[in-house]
Amino acid sequence: MTRRLLGPVGGPIIYFLVAGLVFAGLGWVTVAALRVEEAQRQSAARADLEKDVQGALWRLDGRVLPALGVEDSRPFYHYTNYAPEDPTTAYGPPCAPLLAAELPAWMRLHFQVDPDAGWQSPQVLTAEAADRLRRDWPGLDPRNATPERAKLVTALRAKYQTRAVIDVFAARERAVPSGAGALPAWLFVEGAAAAPGEEPAAPPAPTPAP
């Protein structure tokens, strides 16, 4: 009865139909297995990358934190611009440590922002102040009073208004939890730090204190 219904070609048709279904199932299983394997490889690669990043950050912290510890304990008068009439010590003017200290290359500028005087840096000297400093303190090497730092201060003055910067720092300072580091959080936001030769990115707008 079956042969009469299917005819002489019914058997091959059924065979190829079953074979097609079997191969389709095997193909789907193969693709699914390959996808799982690829996902596992990507997961392992991400894990390796995260491990490498953590190791790099750990080594970076080991190099940066000692220098930041020194800066965190630096007294405020180190940031005072050189003025011949100001009181001095046997070691030089108050800003002498920031003029003569050996600083890491990534520490591009020490500055303060005053509501009245604006952007100031003890590492930026006028020609008159530099001549007077060399006369009064011939043994002091102002190695950090570089043209690059002067250009950076000029760029900061042109790009960031003093009042807006002070508002940002004040708002961030109020938002920092008690016991946290003294540095404002926006300095660690991606893109905020300036690479060598580039102008620093703009700080985010200040947020109101809670």
C-alpha positions as a printed Julia matrix, in Angstrom:
210×3 Matrix{Float64}:
  0.0    0.0    0.0
  2.83   2.41   0.94
  4.73   1.73  -2.27
  1.61   2.29  -4.32
  0.97   5.65  -2.58
  4.54   6.97  -2.79
  5.52   5.54  -6.12
  9.0    4.44  -7.13
 10.6    7.76  -6.1
  8.96   7.95  -2.66
 11.77   6.14  -0.87
 14.56   8.47  -2.03
 12.4   11.51  -1.26
 11.8   10.34   2.29
 15.5    9.51   2.66
 16.64  12.94   1.53
 13.97  14.62   3.64
 15.1   12.81   6.78
 18.75  13.4    5.92
 18.06  17.12   5.46
 16.36  17.33   8.82
 19.23  15.47  10.46
 21.86  17.7    8.86
 19.88  20.83   9.73
 19.73  19.73  13.36
 23.43  18.93  13.39
 24.21  22.3   11.8
 22.16  24.15  14.41
 23.89  22.24  17.21
 27.28  23.03  15.69
 26.5   26.76  15.39
 25.21  26.87  18.95
 28.35  25.1   20.21
 30.57  27.53  18.31
 28.68  30.48  19.77
 29.11  29.11  23.28
 32.8   28.54  22.66
 33.21  32.08  21.29
 31.4   33.53  24.31
 33.7   31.58  26.6
 36.76  32.87  24.74
 35.5   36.45  24.98
 34.78  36.03  28.68
 38.27  34.64  29.28
 39.77  37.53  27.28
 37.82  40.07  29.34
 38.94  38.41  32.53
 42.58  38.52  31.38
 42.2   42.17  30.39
 40.67  43.09  33.74
 43.49  41.26  35.51
 46.09  43.13  33.46
 44.35  46.47  34.1
 44.18  45.82  37.83
 47.86  44.92  37.87
 48.73  48.06  35.89
 46.66  50.24  38.21
 48.28  48.64  41.23
 51.74  49.39  39.84
 50.65  52.92  38.9
 49.36  53.52  42.42
 52.7   52.35  43.75
 54.46  55.0   41.68
 51.98  57.86  42.1
 50.8   57.62  45.7
 54.15  58.48  47.34
 54.39  61.67  45.26
 50.75  62.54  45.99
 51.39  61.94  49.69
 54.14  64.57  49.61
 51.85  66.99  47.78
 48.98  66.39  50.19
 51.21  67.41  53.11
 52.69  70.45  51.34
 51.97  73.7   53.27
 49.94  76.41  51.6
 52.74  78.98  51.58
 54.68  76.9   49.04
 52.11  78.14  46.52
 52.87  81.82  47.2
 54.27  83.7   44.22
 57.78  84.99  44.68
 57.93  88.58  45.95
 61.24  90.09  47.12
 59.55  91.98  49.94
 58.03  88.85  51.49
 59.73  87.28  54.54
 62.15  84.5   53.69
 64.05  81.77  55.48
 67.63  80.55  55.33
 66.51  78.13  52.61
 65.03  80.74  50.31
 61.61  82.26  49.69
 58.46  80.35  50.71
 57.93  79.06  47.16
 61.5   77.7   46.89
 60.45  74.01  47.24
 58.14  74.25  44.22
 60.75  76.12  42.21
 63.69  73.82  42.86
 62.21  70.42  43.77
 62.66  67.44  41.46
 59.1   66.77  40.35
 57.83  63.86  38.25
 57.14  64.63  34.6
 53.39  64.03  34.98
 53.13  66.75  37.66
 52.73  69.56  35.16
 51.8   72.54  37.31
 51.25  73.7   40.88
 48.71  76.49  41.06
 46.19  78.27  43.2
 43.03  80.14  42.22
 42.36  83.32  44.13
 39.03  85.19  43.86
 40.88  88.49  43.35
 44.19  87.53  41.71
 42.8   84.64  39.62
 45.09  81.85  38.41
 48.52  81.96  40.04
 51.51  79.63  40.12
 54.76  79.98  42.05
 56.4   78.23  39.09
 55.59  81.13  36.76
 57.94  84.09  37.27
 57.97  87.45  35.58
 61.27  88.51  34.05
 61.79  91.02  36.86
 61.05  88.44  39.56
 63.36  85.89  37.92
 66.23  88.41  37.81
 65.68  89.42  41.42
 65.5   85.78  42.49
 68.83  84.98  40.82
 70.41  88.01  42.51
 69.02  87.36  45.97
 69.38  83.58  45.91
 72.2   82.59  43.57
 72.28  79.07  45.0
 68.61  78.43  44.2
 67.94  76.7   40.89
 64.39  77.57  39.71
 64.29  74.52  37.44
 60.5   74.34  37.55
 59.93  77.89  36.32
 59.6   76.75  32.72
 57.99  78.37  29.66
 55.67  75.35  29.37
 54.19  76.07  32.78
 53.78  79.74  31.91
 51.91  78.8   28.73
 49.68  76.42  30.68
 48.72  79.12  33.19
 47.95  81.49  30.3
 45.74  78.83  28.71
 43.93  78.2   32.0
 43.28  81.9   32.51
 41.87  82.22  29.0
 39.72  79.11  29.12
 38.36  78.97  32.67
 36.86  81.91  34.52
 38.07  82.25  38.08
 34.62  82.39  39.68
 33.35  79.33  37.81
 36.42  77.29  38.84
 36.09  78.34  42.48
 32.41  77.38  42.44
 33.28  73.94  41.04
 35.95  73.32  43.66
 33.69  74.55  46.46
 30.77  72.37  45.33
 32.98  69.28  45.0
 34.58  69.94  48.36
 31.14  70.02  49.98
 30.17  66.8   48.18
 33.28  64.83  49.22
 32.49  62.51  52.16
 34.26  63.09  55.43
 37.65  61.37  55.52
 38.02  61.21  51.74
 41.02  62.56  49.86
 41.51  66.28  49.49
 41.63  66.22  45.68
 38.36  67.09  43.9
 36.6   64.2   42.24
 36.39  65.79  38.78
 40.17  65.47  38.39
 39.71  61.71  38.13
 36.86  61.79  35.6
 37.85  60.3   32.26
 39.02  63.03  29.92
 39.45  65.64  32.66
 43.22  65.3   32.96
 45.28  66.93  30.25
 47.84  64.9   28.4
 51.26  66.48  27.84
 50.98  69.17  25.18
 47.2   69.44  25.45
 44.92  71.84  27.25
 43.03  70.38  30.21
 39.42  69.41  29.66
 36.69  71.54  31.14
 35.49  70.56  34.61
 31.84  69.57  34.92
 29.3   72.09  36.08
 29.04  72.44  39.86
 26.3   70.5   41.57
 24.32  71.99  44.43
 25.24  70.79  47.87
 22.7   68.47  49.5
